[in-house]
């Protein structure tokens, strides 16, 4: 099995989502992070970048299906 290089994580501004982002961050990893709290999400993204990951973050409410779909399409085009 090949390791994942691009990973989407929701709720990355705190708790389990933040922990997963930090766990997977590293050189050669591309993280797509979402969260509702922009400042905390930015802090998570910065920490992941400092660990060598390429990070794309967007503050959003994942219950907004159209916004999530558009963001995932963008992520898919980058990954």
Coordinates of N, CA, C and O in Angstrom, one line a residue:
X1 N 0.8 -1.2 0.0 CA 0.0 0.0 0.0 C 0.9 1.2 0.0 O 1.9 1.3 0.7
X2 N 0.5 2.2 -0.8 CA 1.2 3.5 -0.8 C 0.7 4.4 0.3 O -0.4 4.4 0.6
X3 N 1.7 5.2 0.9 CA 1.3 6.1 2.0 C 0.5 7.3 1.4 O 0.7 7.6 0.2
X4 N -0.3 7.9 2.1 CA -1.0 9.1 1.7 C -0.1 10.3 1.7 O 0.7 10.4 2.6
X5 N -0.3 11.1 0.7 CA 0.5 12.4 0.7 C -0.4 13.6 0.8 O 0.1 14.6 1.2
X6 N -1.7 13.4 0.4 CA -2.6 14.5 0.5 C -3.7 14.1 1.4 O -4.3 13.0 1.2
X7 N -4.0 14.9 2.4 CA -5.0 14.5 3.5 C -5.9 15.7 3.8 O -5.5 16.8 3.9
X8 N -7.2 15.4 3.8 CA -8.3 16.4 4.2 C -8.7 16.2 5.6 O -9.0 15.0 6.0
X9 N -8.6 17.2 6.4 CA -9.0 17.1 7.8 C -10.0 18.2 8.2 O -9.7 19.4 8.0
X10 N -11.1 17.8 8.7 CA -12.1 18.8 9.1 C -12.0 19.0 10.6 O -11.4 18.1 11.3
X11 N -12.4 20.1 11.1 CA -12.3 20.4 12.5 C -10.9 20.6 13.0 O -10.5 20.3 14.2
X12 N -10.0 21.1 12.1 CA -8.6 21.2 12.4 C -8.2 22.3 13.3 O -7.1 22.5 13.7
X13 N -9.2 23.1 13.7 CA -8.9 24.3 14.6 C -8.8 23.9 16.1 O -8.3 24.7 16.9
X14 N -9.2 22.7 16.4 CA -9.1 22.2 17.8 C -9.3 20.7 17.9 O -9.7 20.1 17.0
X15 N -9.1 20.2 19.1 CA -9.4 18.9 19.5 C -8.7 17.8 18.6 O -7.6 17.9 18.2
X16 N -9.5 16.8 18.2 CA -9.0 15.7 17.5 C -8.6 16.1 16.1 O -7.5 15.6 15.6
X17 N -9.3 17.0 15.4 CA -8.9 17.5 14.1 C -7.5 18.1 14.2 O -6.7 17.9 13.3
X18 N -7.2 19.0 15.2 CA -5.9 19.6 15.3 C -4.9 18.5 15.6 O -3.8 18.6 15.0
X19 N -5.2 17.6 16.4 CA -4.2 16.5 16.8 C -3.9 15.7 15.5 O -2.7 15.4 15.3
X20 N -4.9 15.4 14.7 CA -4.6 14.7 13.4 C -3.8 15.5 12.5 O -2.8 14.9 11.9
X21 N -4.0 16.8 12.4 CA -3.2 17.6 11.5 C -1.8 17.6 11.9 O -0.9 17.5 11.1
X22 N -1.5 17.8 13.2 CA -0.2 17.8 13.7 C 0.5 16.4 13.6 O 1.7 16.3 13.3
X23 N -0.3 15.4 13.7 CA 0.2 14.0 13.6 C 0.7 13.8 12.1 O 1.8 13.2 11.9
X24 N -0.1 14.2 11.2 CA 0.2 13.9 9.8 C 1.2 14.9 9.1 O 1.7 14.7 8.0
X25 N 1.4 16.1 9.8 CA 2.2 17.1 9.2 C 3.7 16.6 9.1 O 4.2 15.9 9.9
X26 N 4.3 17.0 8.0 CA 5.7 16.6 7.8 C 6.1 16.9 6.4 O 5.2 17.1 5.5
X27 N 7.4 16.7 6.1 CA 7.9 17.0 4.7 C 7.2 16.0 3.8 O 7.0 14.8 4.1
X28 N 6.8 16.5 2.6 CA 6.1 15.7 1.6 C 4.7 15.5 1.8 O 4.0 14.8 1.0
X29 N 4.1 16.0 2.8 CA 2.6 15.9 3.1 C 1.9 17.2 2.7 O 2.4 18.3 2.9
X30 N 0.8 17.0 2.1 CA -0.1 18.1 1.7 C -1.4 18.0 2.5 O -2.1 17.0 2.4
X31 N -1.6 19.0 3.4 CA -2.8 19.0 4.2 C -3.8 20.0 3.8 O -3.5 21.1 3.5
X32 N -5.1 19.6 3.7 CA -6.2 20.5 3.5 C -7.0 20.5 4.8 O -7.6 19.5 5.1
X33 N -7.0 21.7 5.4 CA -7.5 21.8 6.8 C -8.7 22.7 6.8 O -8.7 23.8 6.1
X34 N -9.8 22.3 7.5 CA -10.9 23.2 7.7 C -11.2 23.3 9.2 O -10.9 22.5 10.0
X35 N -11.9 24.4 9.5 CA -12.3 24.6 10.9 C -13.2 25.9 10.9 O -13.1 26.7 10.0
X36 N -14.0 26.0 12.0 CA -14.9 27.1 12.1 C -14.2 28.4 12.7 O -14.6 29.5 12.5
X37 N -13.2 28.1 13.5 CA -12.5 29.2 14.2 C -11.2 29.6 13.4 O -10.2 28.9 13.5
X38 N -11.3 30.7 12.7 CA -10.2 31.1 11.8 C -8.9 31.3 12.5 O -7.8 30.8 11.9
X39 N -8.8 31.9 13.6 CA -7.5 32.2 14.3 C -6.9 30.9 14.7 O -5.7 30.7 14.6
X40 N -7.7 30.0 15.3 CA -7.1 28.7 15.8 C -6.7 27.8 14.6 O -5.7 27.1 14.6
X41 N -7.5 27.9 13.5 CA -7.1 27.2 12.3 C -5.8 27.7 11.7 O -5.0 26.9 11.3
X42 N -5.6 29.0 11.7 CA -4.4 29.6 11.2 C -3.2 29.1 12.1 O -2.1 28.8 11.6
X43 N -3.4 29.0 13.4 CA -2.4 28.5 14.3 C -2.0 27.1 14.0 O -0.8 26.7 14.0
X44 N -3.0 26.3 13.7 CA -2.8 24.9 13.4 C -2.0 24.8 12.1 O -1.0 24.1 11.9
X45 N -2.4 25.6 11.1 CA -1.8 25.6 9.8 C -0.3 26.0 9.9 O 0.6 25.4 9.3
X46 N -0.1 27.0 10.7 CA 1.3 27.5 10.9 C 2.2 26.4 11.5 O 3.3 26.2 11.1
X47 N 1.6 25.8 12.5 CA 2.4 24.7 13.2 C 2.7 23.5 12.2 O 3.8 23.0 12.2
X48 N 1.8 23.2 11.4 CA 2.0 22.2 10.4 C 3.0 22.6 9.3 O 3.8 21.7 8.9
X49 N 2.9 23.8 8.9 CA 4.0 24.3 8.0 C 5.4 24.3 8.6 O 6.3 23.9 7.9
X50 N 5.4 24.6 9.9 CA 6.7 24.6 10.5 C 7.3 23.2 10.6 O 8.5 23.0 10.8
X51 N 6.4 22.2 10.5 CA 6.8 20.8 10.5 C 7.1 20.3 9.1 O 7.4 19.1 8.9
X52 N 7.0 21.2 8.1 CA 7.4 20.8 6.8 C 6.2 20.5 5.8 O 6.5 20.2 4.6
X53 N 5.0 20.5 6.3 CA 3.9 20.2 5.4 C 3.5 21.4 4.5 O 3.6 22.6 4.9
X54 N 2.9 21.1 3.4 CA 2.3 22.1 2.5 C 0.8 22.1 3.0 O 0.2 21.1 3.1
X55 N 0.3 23.3 3.4 CA -1.0 23.4 4.0 C -1.9 24.4 3.2 O -1.5 25.5 2.9
X56 N -3.1 23.9 3.0 CA -4.2 24.8 2.4 C -5.3 24.8 3.4 O -5.8 23.7 3.8
X57 N -5.6 25.9 4.0 CA -6.7 26.0 5.0 C -7.8 26.9 4.6 O -7.6 27.8 3.8
X58 N -9.0 26.5 5.1 CA -10.2 27.4 4.8 C -11.1 27.3 6.1 O -11.4 26.2 6.5
X59 N -11.4 28.4 6.6 CA -12.4 28.5 7.7 C -13.8 28.4 7.1 O -14.1 29.2 6.3
X60 N -14.5 27.4 7.5 CA -15.9 27.2 7.0 C -16.7 26.3 7.9 O -16.1 25.6 8.8
X61 N -18.0 26.4 7.8 CA -18.9 25.5 8.5 C -19.2 24.3 7.5 O -19.7 24.5 6.4
X62 N -18.8 23.1 7.9 CA -18.9 22.0 7.0 C -20.4 21.5 6.8 O -20.6 20.6 6.0
X63 N -21.3 22.2 7.4 CA -22.7 21.9 7.1 C -23.2 22.6 5.9 O -24.3 22.3 5.4
X64 N -22.4 23.5 5.4 CA -22.7 24.2 4.1 C -22.2 23.4 2.9 O -21.0 23.5 2.5
X65 N -23.0 22.5 2.4 CA -22.6 21.5 1.4 C -22.0 22.1 0.2 O -21.0 21.6 -0.3
X66 N -22.6 23.2 -0.3 CA -22.0 23.8 -1.5 C -20.6 24.3 -1.3 O -19.7 24.1 -2.2
X67 N -20.4 25.0 -0.2 CA -19.0 25.5 0.1 C -18.0 24.3 0.2 O -16.9 24.4 -0.3
X68 N -18.4 23.3 0.9 CA -17.6 22.1 1.1 C -17.3 21.5 -0.2 O -16.1 21.1 -0.5
X69 N -18.3 21.3 -1.1 CA -18.1 20.7 -2.4 C -17.1 21.5 -3.2 O -16.2 20.9 -3.8
X70 N -17.3 22.8 -3.2 CA -16.4 23.6 -4.0 C -14.9 23.5 -3.5 O -14.0 23.4 -4.3
X71 N -14.8 23.5 -2.2 CA -13.5 23.5 -1.6 C -12.8 22.1 -1.9 O -11.6 22.1 -2.2
X72 N -13.6 21.0 -1.8 CA -13.0 19.7 -2.1 C -12.6 19.6 -3.5 O -11.6 19.0 -3.9
X73 N -13.4 20.2 -4.4 CA -13.0 20.2 -5.9 C -11.7 20.9 -6.0 O -10.8 20.5 -6.8
X74 N -11.5 22.0 -5.4 CA -10.3 22.8 -5.5 C -9.1 21.9 -4.9 O -8.0 21.9 -5.5
X75 N -9.4 21.3 -3.7 CA -8.3 20.5 -3.1 C -7.9 19.3 -4.1 O -6.8 19.0 -4.2
X76 N -8.9 18.7 -4.7 CA -8.7 17.6 -5.6 C -7.8 18.1 -6.8 O -7.0 17.3 -7.3
X77 N -8.1 19.3 -7.3 CA -7.3 19.8 -8.4 C -5.8 20.1 -8.0 O -4.9 20.0 -8.9
X78 N -5.6 20.3 -6.7 CA -4.2 20.6 -6.3 C -3.5 19.3 -6.0 O -2.3 19.1 -6.2
X79 N -4.2 18.4 -5.3 CA -3.7 17.1 -4.9 C -3.3 16.3 -6.2 O -2.3 15.7 -6.4

